[in-house]
Coordinates of C-alpha atoms and ligand atoms in Angstrom, one line a residue:
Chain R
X1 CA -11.3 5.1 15.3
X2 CA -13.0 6.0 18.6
X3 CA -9.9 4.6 21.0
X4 CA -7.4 6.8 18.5
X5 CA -9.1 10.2 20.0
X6 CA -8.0 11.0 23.5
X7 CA -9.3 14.7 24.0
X8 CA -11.3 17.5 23.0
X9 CA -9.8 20.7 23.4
X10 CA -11.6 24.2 22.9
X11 CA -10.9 27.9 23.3
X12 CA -13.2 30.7 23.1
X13 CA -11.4 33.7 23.4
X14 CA -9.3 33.9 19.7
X15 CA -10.1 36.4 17.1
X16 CA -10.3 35.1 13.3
X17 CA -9.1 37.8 10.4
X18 CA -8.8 37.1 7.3
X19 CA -7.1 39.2 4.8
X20 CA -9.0 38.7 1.5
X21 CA -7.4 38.7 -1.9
X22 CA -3.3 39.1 -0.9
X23 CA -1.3 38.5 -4.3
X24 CA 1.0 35.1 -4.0
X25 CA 4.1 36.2 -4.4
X26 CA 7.0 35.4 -2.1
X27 CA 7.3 37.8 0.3
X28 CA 3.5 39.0 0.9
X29 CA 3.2 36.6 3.9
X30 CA 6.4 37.7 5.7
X31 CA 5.0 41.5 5.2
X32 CA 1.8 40.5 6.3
X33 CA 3.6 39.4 9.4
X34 CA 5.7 42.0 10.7
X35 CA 3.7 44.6 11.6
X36 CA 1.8 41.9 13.4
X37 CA 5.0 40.3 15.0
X38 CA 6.0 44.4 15.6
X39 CA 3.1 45.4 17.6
X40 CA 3.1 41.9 19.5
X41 CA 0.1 40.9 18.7
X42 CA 0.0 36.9 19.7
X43 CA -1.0 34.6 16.5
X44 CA -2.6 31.3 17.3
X45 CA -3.4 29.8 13.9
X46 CA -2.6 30.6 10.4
X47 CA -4.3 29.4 7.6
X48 CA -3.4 30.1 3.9
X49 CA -5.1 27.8 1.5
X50 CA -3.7 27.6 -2.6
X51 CA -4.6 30.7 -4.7
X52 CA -6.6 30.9 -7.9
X53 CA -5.7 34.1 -10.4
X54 CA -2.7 34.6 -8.2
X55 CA -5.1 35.6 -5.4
X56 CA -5.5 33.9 -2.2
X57 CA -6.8 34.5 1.4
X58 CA -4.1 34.5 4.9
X59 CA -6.1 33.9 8.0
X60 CA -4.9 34.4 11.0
X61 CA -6.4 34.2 15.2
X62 CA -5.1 36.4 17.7
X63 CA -6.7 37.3 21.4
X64 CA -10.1 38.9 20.8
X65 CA -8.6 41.4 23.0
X66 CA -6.1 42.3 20.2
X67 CA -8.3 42.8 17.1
X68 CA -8.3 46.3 17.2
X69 CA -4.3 47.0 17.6
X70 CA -3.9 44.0 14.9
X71 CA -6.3 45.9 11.9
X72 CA -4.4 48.9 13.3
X73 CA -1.0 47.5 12.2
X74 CA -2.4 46.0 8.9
X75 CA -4.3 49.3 7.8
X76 CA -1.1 51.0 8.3
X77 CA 0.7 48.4 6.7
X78 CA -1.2 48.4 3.9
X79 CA -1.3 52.3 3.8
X80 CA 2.7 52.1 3.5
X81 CA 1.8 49.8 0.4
X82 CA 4.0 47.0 1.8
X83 CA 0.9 44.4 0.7
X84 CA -2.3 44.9 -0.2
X85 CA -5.4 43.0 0.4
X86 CA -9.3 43.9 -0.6
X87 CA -10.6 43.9 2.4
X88 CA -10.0 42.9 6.2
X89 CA -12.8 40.0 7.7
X90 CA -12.8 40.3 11.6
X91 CA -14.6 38.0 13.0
X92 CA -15.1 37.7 16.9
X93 CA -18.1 35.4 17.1
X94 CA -15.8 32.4 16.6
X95 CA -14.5 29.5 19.1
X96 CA -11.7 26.6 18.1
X97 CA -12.8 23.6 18.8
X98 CA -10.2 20.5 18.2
X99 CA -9.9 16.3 18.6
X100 CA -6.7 15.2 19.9
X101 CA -5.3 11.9 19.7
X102 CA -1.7 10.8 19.2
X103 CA -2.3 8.0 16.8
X104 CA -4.0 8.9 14.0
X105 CA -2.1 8.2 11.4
X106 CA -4.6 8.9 9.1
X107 CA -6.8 12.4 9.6
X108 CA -9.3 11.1 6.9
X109 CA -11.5 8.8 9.4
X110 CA -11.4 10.6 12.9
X111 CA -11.9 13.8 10.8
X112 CA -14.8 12.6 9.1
X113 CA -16.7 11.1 12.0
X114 CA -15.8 14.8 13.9
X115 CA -17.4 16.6 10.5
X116 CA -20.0 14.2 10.4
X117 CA -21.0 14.9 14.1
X118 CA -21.1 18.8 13.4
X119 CA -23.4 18.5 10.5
X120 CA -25.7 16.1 12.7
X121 CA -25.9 18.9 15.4
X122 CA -26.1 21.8 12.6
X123 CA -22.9 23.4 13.0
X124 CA -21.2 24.9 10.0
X125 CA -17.1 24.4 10.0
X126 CA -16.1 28.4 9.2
X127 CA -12.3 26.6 9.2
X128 CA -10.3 23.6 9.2
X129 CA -6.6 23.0 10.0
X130 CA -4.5 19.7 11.1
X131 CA -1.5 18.9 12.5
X132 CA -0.3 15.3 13.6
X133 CA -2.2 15.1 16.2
X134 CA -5.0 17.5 16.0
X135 CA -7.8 18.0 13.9
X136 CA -8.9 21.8 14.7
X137 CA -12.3 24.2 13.1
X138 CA -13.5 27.0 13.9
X139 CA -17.2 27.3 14.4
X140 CA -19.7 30.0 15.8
X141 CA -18.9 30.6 19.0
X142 CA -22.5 29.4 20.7
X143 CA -22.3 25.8 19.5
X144 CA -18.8 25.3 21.4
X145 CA -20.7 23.8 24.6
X146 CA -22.4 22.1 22.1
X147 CA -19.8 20.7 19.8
X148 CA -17.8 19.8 23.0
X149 CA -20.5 17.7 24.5
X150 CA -21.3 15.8 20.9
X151 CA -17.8 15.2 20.5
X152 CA -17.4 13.3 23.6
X153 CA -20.3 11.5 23.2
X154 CA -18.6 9.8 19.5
X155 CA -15.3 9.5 20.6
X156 CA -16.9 8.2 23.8
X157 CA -14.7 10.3 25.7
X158 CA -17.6 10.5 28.7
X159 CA -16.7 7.3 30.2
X160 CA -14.9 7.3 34.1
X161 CA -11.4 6.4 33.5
Chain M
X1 CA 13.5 33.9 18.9
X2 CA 15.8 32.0 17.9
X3 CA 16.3 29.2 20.8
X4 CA 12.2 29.2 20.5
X5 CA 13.0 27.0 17.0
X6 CA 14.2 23.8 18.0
X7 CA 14.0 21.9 15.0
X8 CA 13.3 21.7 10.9
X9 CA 10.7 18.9 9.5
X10 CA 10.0 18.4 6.1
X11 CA 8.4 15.3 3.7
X12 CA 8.5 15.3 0.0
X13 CA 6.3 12.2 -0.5
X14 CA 3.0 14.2 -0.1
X15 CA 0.5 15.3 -2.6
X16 CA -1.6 18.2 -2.0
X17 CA -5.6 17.7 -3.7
X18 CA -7.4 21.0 -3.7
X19 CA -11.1 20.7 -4.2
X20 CA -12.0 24.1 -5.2
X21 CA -15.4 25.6 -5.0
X22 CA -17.3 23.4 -3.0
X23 CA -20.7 24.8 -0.8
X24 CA -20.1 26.5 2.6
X25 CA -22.8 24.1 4.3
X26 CA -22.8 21.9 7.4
X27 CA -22.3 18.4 6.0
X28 CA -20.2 19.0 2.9
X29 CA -17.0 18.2 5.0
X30 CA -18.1 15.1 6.4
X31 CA -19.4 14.0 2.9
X32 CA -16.0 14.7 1.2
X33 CA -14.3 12.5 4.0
X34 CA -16.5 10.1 3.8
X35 CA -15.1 8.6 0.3
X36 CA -11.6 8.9 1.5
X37 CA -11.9 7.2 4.8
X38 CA -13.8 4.4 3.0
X39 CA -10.9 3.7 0.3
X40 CA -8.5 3.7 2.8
X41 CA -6.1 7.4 1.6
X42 CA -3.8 8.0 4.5
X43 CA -4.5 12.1 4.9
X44 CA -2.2 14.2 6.3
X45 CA -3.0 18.0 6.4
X46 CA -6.3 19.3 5.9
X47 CA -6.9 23.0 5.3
X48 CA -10.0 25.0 4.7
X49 CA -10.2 28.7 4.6
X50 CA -13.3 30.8 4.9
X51 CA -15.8 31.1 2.4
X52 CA -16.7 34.0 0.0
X53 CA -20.2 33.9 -1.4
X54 CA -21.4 30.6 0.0
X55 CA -18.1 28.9 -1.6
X56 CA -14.5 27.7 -0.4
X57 CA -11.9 25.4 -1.2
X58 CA -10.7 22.2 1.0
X59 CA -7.0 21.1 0.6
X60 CA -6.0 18.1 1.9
X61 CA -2.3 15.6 1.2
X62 CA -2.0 12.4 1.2
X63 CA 0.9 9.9 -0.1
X64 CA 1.4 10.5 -3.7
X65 CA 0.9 6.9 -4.3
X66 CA -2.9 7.6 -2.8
X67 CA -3.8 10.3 -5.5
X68 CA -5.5 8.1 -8.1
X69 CA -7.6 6.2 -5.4
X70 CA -8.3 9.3 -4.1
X71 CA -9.3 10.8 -7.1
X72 CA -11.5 8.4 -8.3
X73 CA -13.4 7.9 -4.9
X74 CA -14.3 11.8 -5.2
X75 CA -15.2 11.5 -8.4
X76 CA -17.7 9.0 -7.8
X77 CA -19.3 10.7 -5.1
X78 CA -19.7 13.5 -7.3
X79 CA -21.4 11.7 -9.7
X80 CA -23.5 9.9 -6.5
X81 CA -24.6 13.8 -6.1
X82 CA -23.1 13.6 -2.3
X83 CA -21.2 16.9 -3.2
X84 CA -20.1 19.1 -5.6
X85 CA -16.8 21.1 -6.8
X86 CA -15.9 22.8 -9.8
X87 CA -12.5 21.1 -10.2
X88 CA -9.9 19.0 -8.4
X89 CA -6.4 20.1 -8.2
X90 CA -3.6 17.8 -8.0
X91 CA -0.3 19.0 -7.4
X92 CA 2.2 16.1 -6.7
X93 CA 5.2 18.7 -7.0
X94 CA 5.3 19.7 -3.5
X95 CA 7.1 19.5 -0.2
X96 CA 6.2 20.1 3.0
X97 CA 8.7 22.0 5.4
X98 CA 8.1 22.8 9.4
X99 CA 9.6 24.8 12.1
X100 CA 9.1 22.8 15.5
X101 CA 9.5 24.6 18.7
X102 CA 7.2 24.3 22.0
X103 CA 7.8 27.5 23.3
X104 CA 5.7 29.3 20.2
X105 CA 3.8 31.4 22.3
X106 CA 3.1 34.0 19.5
X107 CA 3.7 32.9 16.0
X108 CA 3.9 35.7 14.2
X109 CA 7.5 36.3 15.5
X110 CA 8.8 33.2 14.1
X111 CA 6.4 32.9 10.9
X112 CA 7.3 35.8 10.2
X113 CA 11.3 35.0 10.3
X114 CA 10.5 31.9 8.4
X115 CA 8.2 33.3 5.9
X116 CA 11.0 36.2 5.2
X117 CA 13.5 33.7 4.9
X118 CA 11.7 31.8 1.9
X119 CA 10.9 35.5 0.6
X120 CA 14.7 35.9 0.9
X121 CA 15.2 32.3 -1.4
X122 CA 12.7 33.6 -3.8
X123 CA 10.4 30.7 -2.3
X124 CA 6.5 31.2 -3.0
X125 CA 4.5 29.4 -0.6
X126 CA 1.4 27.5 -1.4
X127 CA -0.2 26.8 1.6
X128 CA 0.0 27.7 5.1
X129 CA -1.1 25.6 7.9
X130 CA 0.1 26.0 12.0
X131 CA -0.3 24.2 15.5
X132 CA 0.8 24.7 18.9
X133 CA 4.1 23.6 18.3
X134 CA 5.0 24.1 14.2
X135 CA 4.6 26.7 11.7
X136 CA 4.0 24.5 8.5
X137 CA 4.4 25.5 4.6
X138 CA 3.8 23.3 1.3
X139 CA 6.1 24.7 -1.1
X140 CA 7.3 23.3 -4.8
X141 CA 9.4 20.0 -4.0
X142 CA 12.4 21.5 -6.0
X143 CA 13.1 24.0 -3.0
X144 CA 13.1 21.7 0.0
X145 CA 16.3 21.2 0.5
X146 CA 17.2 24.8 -0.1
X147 CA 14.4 25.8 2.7
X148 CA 15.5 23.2 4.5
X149 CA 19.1 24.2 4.9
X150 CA 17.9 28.2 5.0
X151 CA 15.7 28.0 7.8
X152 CA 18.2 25.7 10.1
X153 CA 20.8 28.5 9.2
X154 CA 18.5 31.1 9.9
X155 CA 16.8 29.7 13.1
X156 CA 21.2 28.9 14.4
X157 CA 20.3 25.2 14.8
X158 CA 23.3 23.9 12.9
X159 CA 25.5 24.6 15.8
X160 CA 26.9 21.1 17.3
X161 CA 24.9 20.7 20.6
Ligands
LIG1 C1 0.3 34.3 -0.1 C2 1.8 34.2 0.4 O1 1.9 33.1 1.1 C3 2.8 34.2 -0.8 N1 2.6 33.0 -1.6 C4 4.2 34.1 -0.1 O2 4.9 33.3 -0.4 O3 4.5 35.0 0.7
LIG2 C1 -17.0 23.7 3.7 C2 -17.4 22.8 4.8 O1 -16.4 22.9 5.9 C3 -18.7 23.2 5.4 N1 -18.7 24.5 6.0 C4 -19.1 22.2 6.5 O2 -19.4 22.5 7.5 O3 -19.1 21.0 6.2

């Protein structure tokens, strides 16, 4: 495991907002994302998990810089009743924290020894998503020096090339 | 937009395992890892949303040969009290398709032309998952080569280079 990690990577300057309750239908996630994609706001991650009662959750980060003119674009969205969603989740307090590593062909043990290290330091995962060669949360932005540190301590990353 | 697209991914031998309702605490996604890594399930994608009252659900895929073994290793941990969940979902009907481009500054451009393209095919989509480099989707298996075929039209890669 520990030689398949190569990197940590982090970033504490994203927004996360979650639309709560969207309906899954086809077409609520491309309205969701034009007004967005309109008033160029820049999307980092988006995160849509499966619904229950034809409800689910979209996530999305952008700059923290461009909260404001993103709920802008939503509300007014929403006001034109092109989607609906209960209520808007803005959450500024967050950093990304991810482990990169080209070979791991299977998530389930890097990611667990990752998880494993933030539950040791305390640190609650807000978010998770993958892709081939990432495993990437979101956390509370004052444990990122934290997390980053711990995380190169078990993928013993620290060591002089 | 569209030279930002360079290419359409998709798998169909995936299985997507939703355990839904399981505590927002530091530790409970290192414990549901823990069972999986130990049996040996290849995981692909993992995707957790945020939580609503203390709760949330964690999706993960794996091959759909995995799903029993995976199954039964959360069940037993269950039962060993390392964690709890209401119910597991299986749903070995799905495919996963992917826009690939490295010049993805923003997403929400080209999610939001993928996402209106499934809309378009009357394709719902499940889950939702991105990196630096790919907008992902699971969606039923039944659609992928439709989506497949869609988003290459859409995104003008079928031109001979
Ligand atoms: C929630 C949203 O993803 C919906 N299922 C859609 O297809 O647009
Ligand atoms: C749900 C799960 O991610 C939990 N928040 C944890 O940190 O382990």
């Amino acid at each position: 495991e520990n030689n398949v990690v190569t990197g940590i990577a982090c970033s504490r300057d994203e927004a996360k907002l979650t639309l709560i309750s969207v309906a899954d239908r086809p077409g609520v996630a491309a309205a969701i994302f034009t007004p967005l994609a309109e008033a160029g706001i820049i999307v980092d991650m988006i995160v849509q998990n499966m619904s229950e009662e034809g409800r689910t959750d979209m996530t999305f980060s952008c700059p923290v810089g461009d909260v404001a003119k993103a709920e802008a674009a939503l509300e007014a969205a929403k006001a034109r009743g092109e989607f609906n969603y209960r209520e808007l989740d803005k959450d500024t307090d967050v950093a990304k924290v991810s482990i990169v590593g080209v070979g791991m062909r299977s998530h389930a043990g890097v990611a667990q020894k990752m998880f494993k290290n933030l539950a040791d330091d305390g640190v609650n995962i807000k978010v998770i998503t993958t892709s081939e060669i990432k495993v990437s949360v979101l956390v509370d932005r004052k444990y990122m020096e934290l997390t980053v540190q711990s995380l190169h301590d078990a993928f013993d990353l620290d060591r002089a090339p």
